[in-house]
Amino acid sequence: MKTHTRENTHLFLGALVALVISAFIGPSSYAANKPINCKTNFGEKSFTIDQYEVAFHAQDQGRSISSVLGSVTKKTHKGFNKTVYQNGYRHLIHIENEKEFSSDNDFMAVISPKGHKMTYPLICSRVQ
């Protein structure tokens, strides 16, 4: 009987420790994921990357219009790749390092339905 009590106590304490750790780590890791603003070198395309979506921005007769699209994300060692489909075109957004953005390493490749590919270097920064 004492063995079961001891095992239950250890199980309870382990669950309690896991709960406390997740309570402190969870909110801090979420707060670190602020959206990222990116644009191409000459401003042809501009967009905001969020955790689950990408919002493309456009100017139309003085108005600012955004198209918010769902995305598929693949984490890499220090960064990520996001894939978004818009009007039959596939947009692959590659961020090499989330902590240090670089127009040499960060890019967006737009692939047409016929397979033609245009690659744009990106200038990115975190939203403050």
mmCIF file with all atom_site columns, N, CA and C in Angstrom, residues 36-97:
data_model
loop_
_atom_site.group_PDB
_atom_site.id
_atom_site.type_symbol
_atom_site.label_atom_id
_atom_site.label_alt_id
_atom_site.label_comp_id
_atom_site.label_asym_id
_atom_site.label_entity_id
_atom_site.label_seq_id
_atom_site.pdbx_PDB_ins_code
_atom_site.Cartn_x
_atom_site.Cartn_y
_atom_site.Cartn_z
_atom_site.occupancy
_atom_site.B_iso_or_equiv
_atom_site.pdbx_formal_charge
_atom_site.auth_seq_id
_atom_site.auth_comp_id
_atom_site.auth_asym_id
_atom_site.auth_atom_id
_atom_site.pdbx_PDB_model_num
ATOM 1   N N  . ILE A 1 36 ? 6.130  40.072 -38.242 1.00 0.00 ? 36 ILE A N  1
ATOM 2   C CA . ILE A 1 36 ? 7.293  40.556 -38.976 1.00 0.00 ? 36 ILE A CA 1
ATOM 3   C C  . ILE A 1 36 ? 6.798  41.306 -40.208 1.00 0.00 ? 36 ILE A C  1
ATOM 4   N N  . ASN A 1 37 ? 7.261  42.545 -40.393 1.00 0.00 ? 37 ASN A N  1
ATOM 5   C CA . ASN A 1 37 ? 6.959  43.316 -41.601 1.00 0.00 ? 37 ASN A CA 1
ATOM 6   C C  . ASN A 1 37 ? 8.081  43.103 -42.602 1.00 0.00 ? 37 ASN A C  1
ATOM 7   N N  . CYS A 1 38 ? 7.731  42.788 -43.843 1.00 0.00 ? 38 CYS A N  1
ATOM 8   C CA . CYS A 1 38 ? 8.724  42.596 -44.900 1.00 0.00 ? 38 CYS A CA 1
ATOM 9   C C  . CYS A 1 38 ? 8.300  43.348 -46.148 1.00 0.00 ? 38 CYS A C  1
ATOM 10  N N  . LYS A 1 39 ? 9.296  43.762 -46.914 1.00 0.00 ? 39 LYS A N  1
ATOM 11  C CA . LYS A 1 39 ? 9.037  44.350 -48.227 1.00 0.00 ? 39 LYS A CA 1
ATOM 12  C C  . LYS A 1 39 ? 10.205 44.009 -49.133 1.00 0.00 ? 39 LYS A C  1
ATOM 13  N N  . THR A 1 40 ? 9.949  44.038 -50.426 1.00 0.00 ? 40 THR A N  1
ATOM 14  C CA . THR A 1 40 ? 11.018 43.800 -51.385 1.00 0.00 ? 40 THR A CA 1
ATOM 15  C C  . THR A 1 40 ? 11.859 45.068 -51.488 1.00 0.00 ? 40 THR A C  1
ATOM 16  N N  . ASN A 1 41 ? 13.036 44.974 -52.095 1.00 0.00 ? 41 ASN A N  1
ATOM 17  C CA . ASN A 1 41 ? 13.974 46.100 -52.142 1.00 0.00 ? 41 ASN A CA 1
ATOM 18  C C  . ASN A 1 41 ? 13.370 47.372 -52.716 1.00 0.00 ? 41 ASN A C  1
ATOM 19  N N  . PHE A 1 42 ? 12.591 47.263 -53.766 1.00 0.00 ? 42 PHE A N  1
ATOM 20  C CA . PHE A 1 42 ? 12.029 48.446 -54.399 1.00 0.00 ? 42 PHE A CA 1
ATOM 21  C C  . PHE A 1 42 ? 10.554 48.636 -54.065 1.00 0.00 ? 42 PHE A C  1
ATOM 22  N N  . GLY A 1 43 ? 10.048 47.905 -53.081 1.00 0.00 ? 43 GLY A N  1
ATOM 23  C CA . GLY A 1 43 ? 8.682  48.078 -52.615 1.00 0.00 ? 43 GLY A CA 1
ATOM 24  C C  . GLY A 1 43 ? 7.609  47.494 -53.515 1.00 0.00 ? 43 GLY A C  1
ATOM 25  N N  . GLU A 1 44 ? 7.995  46.568 -54.439 1.00 0.00 ? 44 GLU A N  1
ATOM 26  C CA . GLU A 1 44 ? 6.981  45.966 -55.304 1.00 0.00 ? 44 GLU A CA 1
ATOM 27  C C  . GLU A 1 44 ? 5.949  45.211 -54.483 1.00 0.00 ? 44 GLU A C  1
ATOM 28  N N  . LYS A 1 45 ? 6.414  44.538 -53.458 1.00 0.00 ? 45 LYS A N  1
ATOM 29  C CA . LYS A 1 45 ? 5.524  43.759 -52.598 1.00 0.00 ? 45 LYS A CA 1
ATOM 30  C C  . LYS A 1 45 ? 5.843  44.079 -51.149 1.00 0.00 ? 45 LYS A C  1
ATOM 31  N N  . SER A 1 46 ? 4.791  44.135 -50.342 1.00 0.00 ? 46 SER A N  1
ATOM 32  C CA . SER A 1 46 ? 4.954  44.371 -48.916 1.00 0.00 ? 46 SER A CA 1
ATOM 33  C C  . SER A 1 46 ? 3.940  43.510 -48.181 1.00 0.00 ? 46 SER A C  1
ATOM 34  N N  . PHE A 1 47 ? 4.353  42.941 -47.058 1.00 0.00 ? 47 PHE A N  1
ATOM 35  C CA . PHE A 1 47 ? 3.466  42.034 -46.337 1.00 0.00 ? 47 PHE A CA 1
ATOM 36  C C  . PHE A 1 47 ? 3.892  41.922 -44.884 1.00 0.00 ? 47 PHE A C  1
ATOM 37  N N  . THR A 1 48 ? 2.977  41.382 -44.077 1.00 0.00 ? 48 THR A N  1
ATOM 38  C CA . THR A 1 48 ? 3.218  41.137 -42.660 1.00 0.00 ? 48 THR A CA 1
ATOM 39  C C  . THR A 1 48 ? 3.059  39.650 -42.405 1.00 0.00 ? 48 THR A C  1
ATOM 40  N N  . ILE A 1 49 ? 4.062  39.065 -41.753 1.00 0.00 ? 49 ILE A N  1
ATOM 41  C CA . ILE A 1 49 ? 4.041  37.640 -41.429 1.00 0.00 ? 49 ILE A CA 1
ATOM 42  C C  . ILE A 1 49 ? 3.604  37.495 -39.983 1.00 0.00 ? 49 ILE A C  1
ATOM 43  N N  . ASP A 1 50 ? 2.544  36.730 -39.771 1.00 0.00 ? 50 ASP A N  1
ATOM 44  C CA . ASP A 1 50 ? 2.076  36.416 -38.427 1.00 0.00 ? 50 ASP A CA 1
ATOM 45  C C  . ASP A 1 50 ? 2.276  34.925 -38.205 1.00 0.00 ? 50 ASP A C  1
ATOM 46  N N  . GLN A 1 51 ? 1.893  34.442 -37.047 1.00 0.00 ? 51 GLN A N  1
ATOM 47  C CA . GLN A 1 51 ? 2.153  33.044 -36.714 1.00 0.00 ? 51 GLN A CA 1
ATOM 48  C C  . GLN A 1 51 ? 1.505  32.079 -37.704 1.00 0.00 ? 51 GLN A C  1
ATOM 49  N N  . TYR A 1 52 ? 0.249  32.319 -38.085 1.00 0.00 ? 52 TYR A N  1
ATOM 50  C CA . TYR A 1 52 ? -0.475 31.381 -38.946 1.00 0.00 ? 52 TYR A CA 1
ATOM 51  C C  . TYR A 1 52 ? -0.890 31.959 -40.290 1.00 0.00 ? 52 TYR A C  1
ATOM 52  N N  . GLU A 1 53 ? -0.582 33.225 -40.557 1.00 0.00 ? 53 GLU A N  1
ATOM 53  C CA . GLU A 1 53 ? -1.057 33.842 -41.780 1.00 0.00 ? 53 GLU A CA 1
ATOM 54  C C  . GLU A 1 53 ? -0.089 34.909 -42.284 1.00 0.00 ? 53 GLU A C  1
ATOM 55  N N  . VAL A 1 54 ? -0.299 35.297 -43.525 1.00 0.00 ? 54 VAL A N  1
ATOM 56  C CA . VAL A 1 54 ? 0.488  36.354 -44.153 1.00 0.00 ? 54 VAL A CA 1
ATOM 57  C C  . VAL A 1 54 ? -0.501 37.362 -44.726 1.00 0.00 ? 54 VAL A C  1
ATOM 58  N N  . ALA A 1 55 ? -0.280 38.647 -44.454 1.00 0.00 ? 55 ALA A N  1
ATOM 59  C CA . ALA A 1 55 ? -1.146 39.710 -44.965 1.00 0.00 ? 55 ALA A CA 1
ATOM 60  C C  . ALA A 1 55 ? -0.370 40.520 -45.999 1.00 0.00 ? 55 ALA A C  1
ATOM 61  N N  . PHE A 1 56 ? -0.774 40.428 -47.265 1.00 0.00 ? 56 PHE A N  1
ATOM 62  C CA . PHE A 1 56 ? -0.153 41.210 -48.331 1.00 0.00 ? 56 PHE A CA 1
ATOM 63  C C  . PHE A 1 56 ? -0.816 42.579 -48.367 1.00 0.00 ? 56 PHE A C  1
ATOM 64  N N  . HIS A 1 57 ? -0.008 43.641 -48.515 1.00 0.00 ? 57 HIS A N  1
ATOM 65  C CA . HIS A 1 57 ? -0.516 45.011 -48.521 1.00 0.00 ? 57 HIS A CA 1
ATOM 66  C C  . HIS A 1 57 ? -0.418 45.582 -49.930 1.00 0.00 ? 57 HIS A C  1
ATOM 67  N N  . ALA A 1 58 ? -1.415 46.372 -50.307 1.00 0.00 ? 58 ALA A N  1
ATOM 68  C CA . ALA A 1 58 ? -1.410 47.026 -51.622 1.00 0.00 ? 58 ALA A CA 1
ATOM 69  C C  . ALA A 1 58 ? -2.078 48.389 -51.492 1.00 0.00 ? 58 ALA A C  1
ATOM 70  N N  . GLN A 1 59 ? -1.671 49.321 -52.353 1.00 0.00 ? 59 GLN A N  1
ATOM 71  C CA . GLN A 1 59 ? -2.286 50.637 -52.411 1.00 0.00 ? 59 GLN A CA 1
ATOM 72  C C  . GLN A 1 59 ? -3.208 50.666 -53.623 1.00 0.00 ? 59 GLN A C  1
ATOM 73  N N  . ASP A 1 60 ? -4.443 51.102 -53.422 1.00 0.00 ? 60 ASP A N  1
ATOM 74  C CA . ASP A 1 60 ? -5.399 51.212 -54.521 1.00 0.00 ? 60 ASP A CA 1
ATOM 75  C C  . ASP A 1 60 ? -6.117 52.546 -54.404 1.00 0.00 ? 60 ASP A C  1
ATOM 76  N N  . GLN A 1 61 ? -5.800 53.473 -55.293 1.00 0.00 ? 61 GLN A N  1
ATOM 77  C CA . GLN A 1 61 ? -6.406 54.806 -55.316 1.00 0.00 ? 61 GLN A CA 1
ATOM 78  C C  . GLN A 1 61 ? -6.327 55.476 -53.947 1.00 0.00 ? 61 GLN A C  1
ATOM 79  N N  . GLY A 1 62 ? -5.146 55.438 -53.357 1.00 0.00 ? 62 GLY A N  1
ATOM 80  C CA . GLY A 1 62 ? -4.922 56.097 -52.078 1.00 0.00 ? 62 GLY A CA 1
ATOM 81  C C  . GLY A 1 62 ? -5.359 55.303 -50.864 1.00 0.00 ? 62 GLY A C  1
ATOM 82  N N  . ARG A 1 63 ? -6.006 54.167 -51.077 1.00 0.00 ? 63 ARG A N  1
ATOM 83  C CA . ARG A 1 63 ? -6.442 53.334 -49.954 1.00 0.00 ? 63 ARG A CA 1
ATOM 84  C C  . ARG A 1 63 ? -5.463 52.195 -49.770 1.00 0.00 ? 63 ARG A C  1
ATOM 85  N N  . SER A 1 64 ? -5.283 51.796 -48.535 1.00 0.00 ? 64 SER A N  1
ATOM 86  C CA . SER A 1 64 ? -4.423 50.650 -48.239 1.00 0.00 ? 64 SER A CA 1
ATOM 87  C C  . SER A 1 64 ? -5.299 49.411 -48.079 1.00 0.00 ? 64 SER A C  1
ATOM 88  N N  . ILE A 1 65 ? -5.008 48.383 -48.876 1.00 0.00 ? 65 ILE A N  1
ATOM 89  C CA . ILE A 1 65 ? -5.799 47.153 -48.863 1.00 0.00 ? 65 ILE A CA 1
ATOM 90  C C  . ILE A 1 65 ? -4.894 45.991 -48.482 1.00 0.00 ? 65 ILE A C  1
ATOM 91  N N  . SER A 1 66 ? -5.394 45.098 -47.645 1.00 0.00 ? 66 SER A N  1
ATOM 92  C CA . SER A 1 66 ? -4.622 43.918 -47.252 1.00 0.00 ? 66 SER A CA 1
ATOM 93  C C  . SER A 1 66 ? -5.393 42.653 -47.598 1.00 0.00 ? 66 SER A C  1
ATOM 94  N N  . SER A 1 67 ? -4.665 41.663 -48.087 1.00 0.00 ? 67 SER A N  1
ATOM 95  C CA . SER A 1 67 ? -5.226 40.331 -48.323 1.00 0.00 ? 67 SER A CA 1
ATOM 96  C C  . SER A 1 67 ? -4.591 39.395 -47.312 1.00 0.00 ? 67 SER A C  1
ATOM 97  N N  . VAL A 1 68 ? -5.389 38.855 -46.411 1.00 0.00 ? 68 VAL A N  1
ATOM 98  C CA . VAL A 1 68 ? -4.874 37.959 -45.375 1.00 0.00 ? 68 VAL A CA 1
ATOM 99  C C  . VAL A 1 68 ? -5.081 36.524 -45.836 1.00 0.00 ? 68 VAL A C  1
ATOM 100 N N  . LEU A 1 69 ? -3.985 35.771 -45.892 1.00 0.00 ? 69 LEU A N  1
ATOM 101 C CA . LEU A 1 69 ? -4.028 34.399 -46.391 1.00 0.00 ? 69 LEU A CA 1
ATOM 102 C C  . LEU A 1 69 ? -3.419 33.447 -45.372 1.00 0.00 ? 69 LEU A C  1
ATOM 103 N N  . GLY A 1 70 ? -4.018 32.278 -45.252 1.00 0.00 ? 70 GLY A N  1
ATOM 104 C CA . GLY A 1 70 ? -3.449 31.238 -44.399 1.00 0.00 ? 70 GLY A CA 1
ATOM 105 C C  . GLY A 1 70 ? -2.142 30.738 -44.992 1.00 0.00 ? 70 GLY A C  1
ATOM 106 N N  . SER A 1 71 ? -1.269 30.228 -44.142 1.00 0.00 ? 71 SER A N  1
ATOM 107 C CA . SER A 1 71 ? 0.038  29.783 -44.626 1.00 0.00 ? 71 SER A CA 1
ATOM 108 C C  . SER A 1 71 ? 0.431  28.458 -43.988 1.00 0.00 ? 71 SER A C  1
ATOM 109 N N  . VAL A 1 72 ? 1.357  27.783 -44.656 1.00 0.00 ? 72 VAL A N  1
ATOM 110 C CA . VAL A 1 72 ? 1.955  26.560 -44.125 1.00 0.00 ? 72 VAL A CA 1
ATOM 111 C C  . VAL A 1 72 ? 3.380  26.917 -43.728 1.00 0.00 ? 72 VAL A C  1
ATOM 112 N N  . THR A 1 73 ? 3.761  26.596 -42.505 1.00 0.00 ? 73 THR A N  1
ATOM 113 C CA . THR A 1 73 ? 5.074  26.970 -41.987 1.00 0.00 ? 73 THR A CA 1
ATOM 114 C C  . THR A 1 73 ? 5.923  25.747 -41.727 1.00 0.00 ? 73 THR A C  1
ATOM 115 N N  . LYS A 1 74 ? 7.183  25.850 -42.124 1.00 0.00 ? 74 LYS A N  1
ATOM 116 C CA . LYS A 1 74 ? 8.163  24.814 -41.806 1.00 0.00 ? 74 LYS A CA 1
ATOM 117 C C  . LYS A 1 74 ? 9.318  25.500 -41.089 1.00 0.00 ? 74 LYS A C  1
ATOM 118 N N  . LYS A 1 75 ? 9.518  25.139 -39.822 1.00 0.00 ? 75 LYS A N  1
ATOM 119 C CA . LYS A 1 75 ? 10.599 25.727 -39.035 1.00 0.00 ? 75 LYS A CA 1
ATOM 120 C C  . LYS A 1 75 ? 11.933 25.167 -39.505 1.00 0.00 ? 75 LYS A C  1
ATOM 121 N N  . THR A 1 76 ? 12.952 26.028 -39.530 1.00 0.00 ? 76 THR A N  1
ATOM 122 C CA . THR A 1 76 ? 14.316 25.603 -39.803 1.00 0.00 ? 76 THR A CA 1
ATOM 123 C C  . THR A 1 76 ? 15.124 25.829 -38.533 1.00 0.00 ? 76 THR A C  1
ATOM 124 N N  . HIS A 1 77 ? 16.439 25.644 -38.617 1.00 0.00 ? 77 HIS A N  1
ATOM 125 C CA . HIS A 1 77 ? 17.276 25.747 -37.417 1.00 0.00 ? 77 HIS A CA 1
ATOM 126 C C  . HIS A 1 77 ? 17.088 27.084 -36.701 1.00 0.00 ? 77 HIS A C  1
ATOM 127 N N  . LYS A 1 78 ? 17.225 28.197 -37.420 1.00 0.00 ? 78 LYS A N  1
ATOM 128 C CA . LYS A 1 78 ? 17.097 29.517 -36.804 1.00 0.00 ? 78 LYS A CA 1
ATOM 129 C C  . LYS A 1 78 ? 15.952 30.341 -37.380 1.00 0.00 ? 78 LYS A C  1
ATOM 130 N N  . GLY A 1 79 ? 15.334 29.859 -38.444 1.00 0.00 ? 79 GLY A N  1
ATOM 131 C CA . GLY A 1 79 ? 14.294 30.633 -39.100 1.00 0.00 ? 79 GLY A CA 1
ATOM 132 C C  . GLY A 1 79 ? 13.113 29.776 -39.500 1.00 0.00 ? 79 GLY A C  1
ATOM 133 N N  . PHE A 1 80 ? 12.539 30.085 -40.675 1.00 0.00 ? 80 PHE A N  1
ATOM 134 C CA . PHE A 1 80 ? 11.376 29.331 -41.139 1.00 0.00 ? 80 PHE A CA 1
ATOM 135 C C  . PHE A 1 80 ? 11.157 29.555 -42.626 1.00 0.00 ? 80 PHE A C  1
ATOM 136 N N  . ASN A 1 81 ? 10.340 28.699 -43.209 1.00 0.00 ? 81 ASN A N  1
ATOM 137 C CA . ASN A 1 81 ? 9.821  28.843 -44.573 1.00 0.00 ? 81 ASN A CA 1
ATOM 138 C C  . ASN A 1 81 ? 8.303  28.880 -44.467 1.00 0.00 ? 81 ASN A C  1
ATOM 139 N N  . LYS A 1 82 ? 7.678  29.809 -45.168 1.00 0.00 ? 82 LYS A N  1
ATOM 140 C CA . LYS A 1 82 ? 6.214  29.879 -45.217 1.00 0.00 ? 82 LYS A CA 1
ATOM 141 C C  . LYS A 1 82 ? 5.787  29.772 -46.671 1.00 0.00 ? 82 LYS A C  1
ATOM 142 N N  . THR A 1 83 ? 4.740  29.004 -46.903 1.00 0.00 ? 83 THR A N  1
ATOM 143 C CA . THR A 1 83 ? 4.186  28.869 -48.244 1.00 0.00 ? 83 THR A CA 1
ATOM 144 C C  . THR A 1 83 ? 2.758  29.390 -48.238 1.00 0.00 ? 83 THR A C  1
ATOM 145 N N  . VAL A 1 84 ? 2.469  30.280 -49.201 1.00 0.00 ? 84 VAL A N  1
ATOM 146 C CA . VAL A 1 84 ? 1.154  30.899 -49.324 1.00 0.00 ? 84 VAL A CA 1
ATOM 147 C C  . VAL A 1 84 ? 0.734  30.811 -50.789 1.00 0.00 ? 84 VAL A C  1
ATOM 148 N N  . TYR A 1 85 ? -0.540 30.538 -51.033 1.00 0.00 ? 85 TYR A N  1
ATOM 149 C CA . TYR A 1 85 ? -1.077 30.501 -52.394 1.00 0.00 ? 85 TYR A CA 1
ATOM 150 C C  . TYR A 1 85 ? -2.022 31.680 -52.588 1.00 0.00 ? 85 TYR A C  1
ATOM 151 N N  . GLN A 1 86 ? -1.783 32.462 -53.667 1.00 0.00 ? 86 GLN A N  1
ATOM 152 C CA . GLN A 1 86 ? -2.628 33.616 -53.962 1.00 0.00 ? 86 GLN A CA 1
ATOM 153 C C  . GLN A 1 86 ? -2.821 33.708 -55.474 1.00 0.00 ? 86 GLN A C  1
ATOM 154 N N  . ASN A 1 87 ? -4.060 33.658 -55.928 1.00 0.00 ? 87 ASN A N  1
ATOM 155 C CA . ASN A 1 87 ? -4.409 33.774 -57.353 1.00 0.00 ? 87 ASN A CA 1
ATOM 156 C C  . ASN A 1 87 ? -3.653 32.770 -58.224 1.00 0.00 ? 87 ASN A C  1
ATOM 157 N N  . GLY A 1 88 ? -3.477 31.569 -57.743 1.00 0.00 ? 88 GLY A N  1
ATOM 158 C CA . GLY A 1 88 ? -2.790 30.537 -58.505 1.00 0.00 ? 88 GLY A CA 1
ATOM 159 C C  . GLY A 1 88 ? -1.274 30.580 -58.402 1.00 0.00 ? 88 GLY A C  1
ATOM 160 N N  . TYR A 1 89 ? -0.738 31.607 -57.777 1.00 0.00 ? 89 TYR A N  1
ATOM 161 C CA . TYR A 1 89 ? 0.704  31.741 -57.604 1.00 0.00 ? 89 TYR A CA 1
ATOM 162 C C  . TYR A 1 89 ? 1.112  31.224 -56.228 1.00 0.00 ? 89 TYR A C  1
ATOM 163 N N  . ARG A 1 90 ? 2.241  30.554 -56.187 1.00 0.00 ? 90 ARG A N  1
ATOM 164 C CA . ARG A 1 90 ? 2.768  30.071 -54.906 1.00 0.00 ? 90 ARG A CA 1
ATOM 165 C C  . ARG A 1 90 ? 3.850  31.039 -54.450 1.00 0.00 ? 90 ARG A C  1
ATOM 166 N N  . HIS A 1 91 ? 3.719  31.531 -53.231 1.00 0.00 ? 91 HIS A N  1
ATOM 167 C CA . HIS A 1 91 ? 4.707  32.423 -52.636 1.00 0.00 ? 91 HIS A CA 1
ATOM 168 C C  . HIS A 1 91 ? 5.457  31.639 -51.566 1.00 0.00 ? 91 HIS A C  1
ATOM 169 N N  . LEU A 1 92 ? 6.752  31.484 -51.743 1.00 0.00 ? 92 LEU A N  1
ATOM 170 C CA . LEU A 1 92 ? 7.602  30.838 -50.744 1.00 0.00 ? 92 LEU A CA 1
ATOM 171 C C  . LEU A 1 92 ? 8.409  31.934 -50.065 1.00 0.00 ? 92 LEU A C  1
ATOM 172 N N  . ILE A 1 93 ? 8.188  32.113 -48.775 1.00 0.00 ? 93 ILE A N  1
ATOM 173 C CA . ILE A 1 93 ? 8.900  33.130 -48.000 1.00 0.00 ? 93 ILE A CA 1
ATOM 174 C C  . ILE A 1 93 ? 9.920  32.409 -47.134 1.00 0.00 ? 93 ILE A C  1
ATOM 175 N N  . HIS A 1 94 ? 11.195 32.778 -47.292 1.00 0.00 ? 94 HIS A N  1
ATOM 176 C CA . HIS A 1 94 ? 12.281 32.138 -46.547 1.00 0.00 ? 94 HIS A CA 1
ATOM 177 C C  . HIS A 1 94 ? 12.947 33.180 -45.656 1.00 0.00 ? 94 HIS A C  1
ATOM 178 N N  . ILE A 1 95 ? 12.905 32.941 -44.346 1.00 0.00 ? 95 ILE A N  1
ATOM 179 C CA . ILE A 1 95 ? 13.613 33.770 -43.372 1.00 0.00 ? 95 ILE A CA 1
ATOM 180 C C  . ILE A 1 95 ? 14.694 32.886 -42.762 1.00 0.00 ? 95 ILE A C  1
ATOM 181 N N  . GLU A 1 96 ? 15.944 33.233 -43.000 1.00 0.00 ? 96 GLU A N  1
ATOM 182 C CA . GLU A 1 96 ? 17.075 32.413 -42.551 1.00 0.00 ? 96 GLU A CA 1
ATOM 183 C C  . GLU A 1 96 ? 17.222 32.426 -41.032 1.00 0.00 ? 96 GLU A C  1
ATOM 184 N N  . ASN A 1 97 ? 17.139 33.632 -40.425 1.00 0.00 ? 97 ASN A N  1
ATOM 185 C CA . ASN A 1 97 ? 17.348 33.774 -38.985 1.00 0.00 ? 97 ASN A CA 1
ATOM 186 C C  . ASN A 1 97 ? 16.342 34.790 -38.452 1.00 0.00 ? 97 ASN A C  1
#
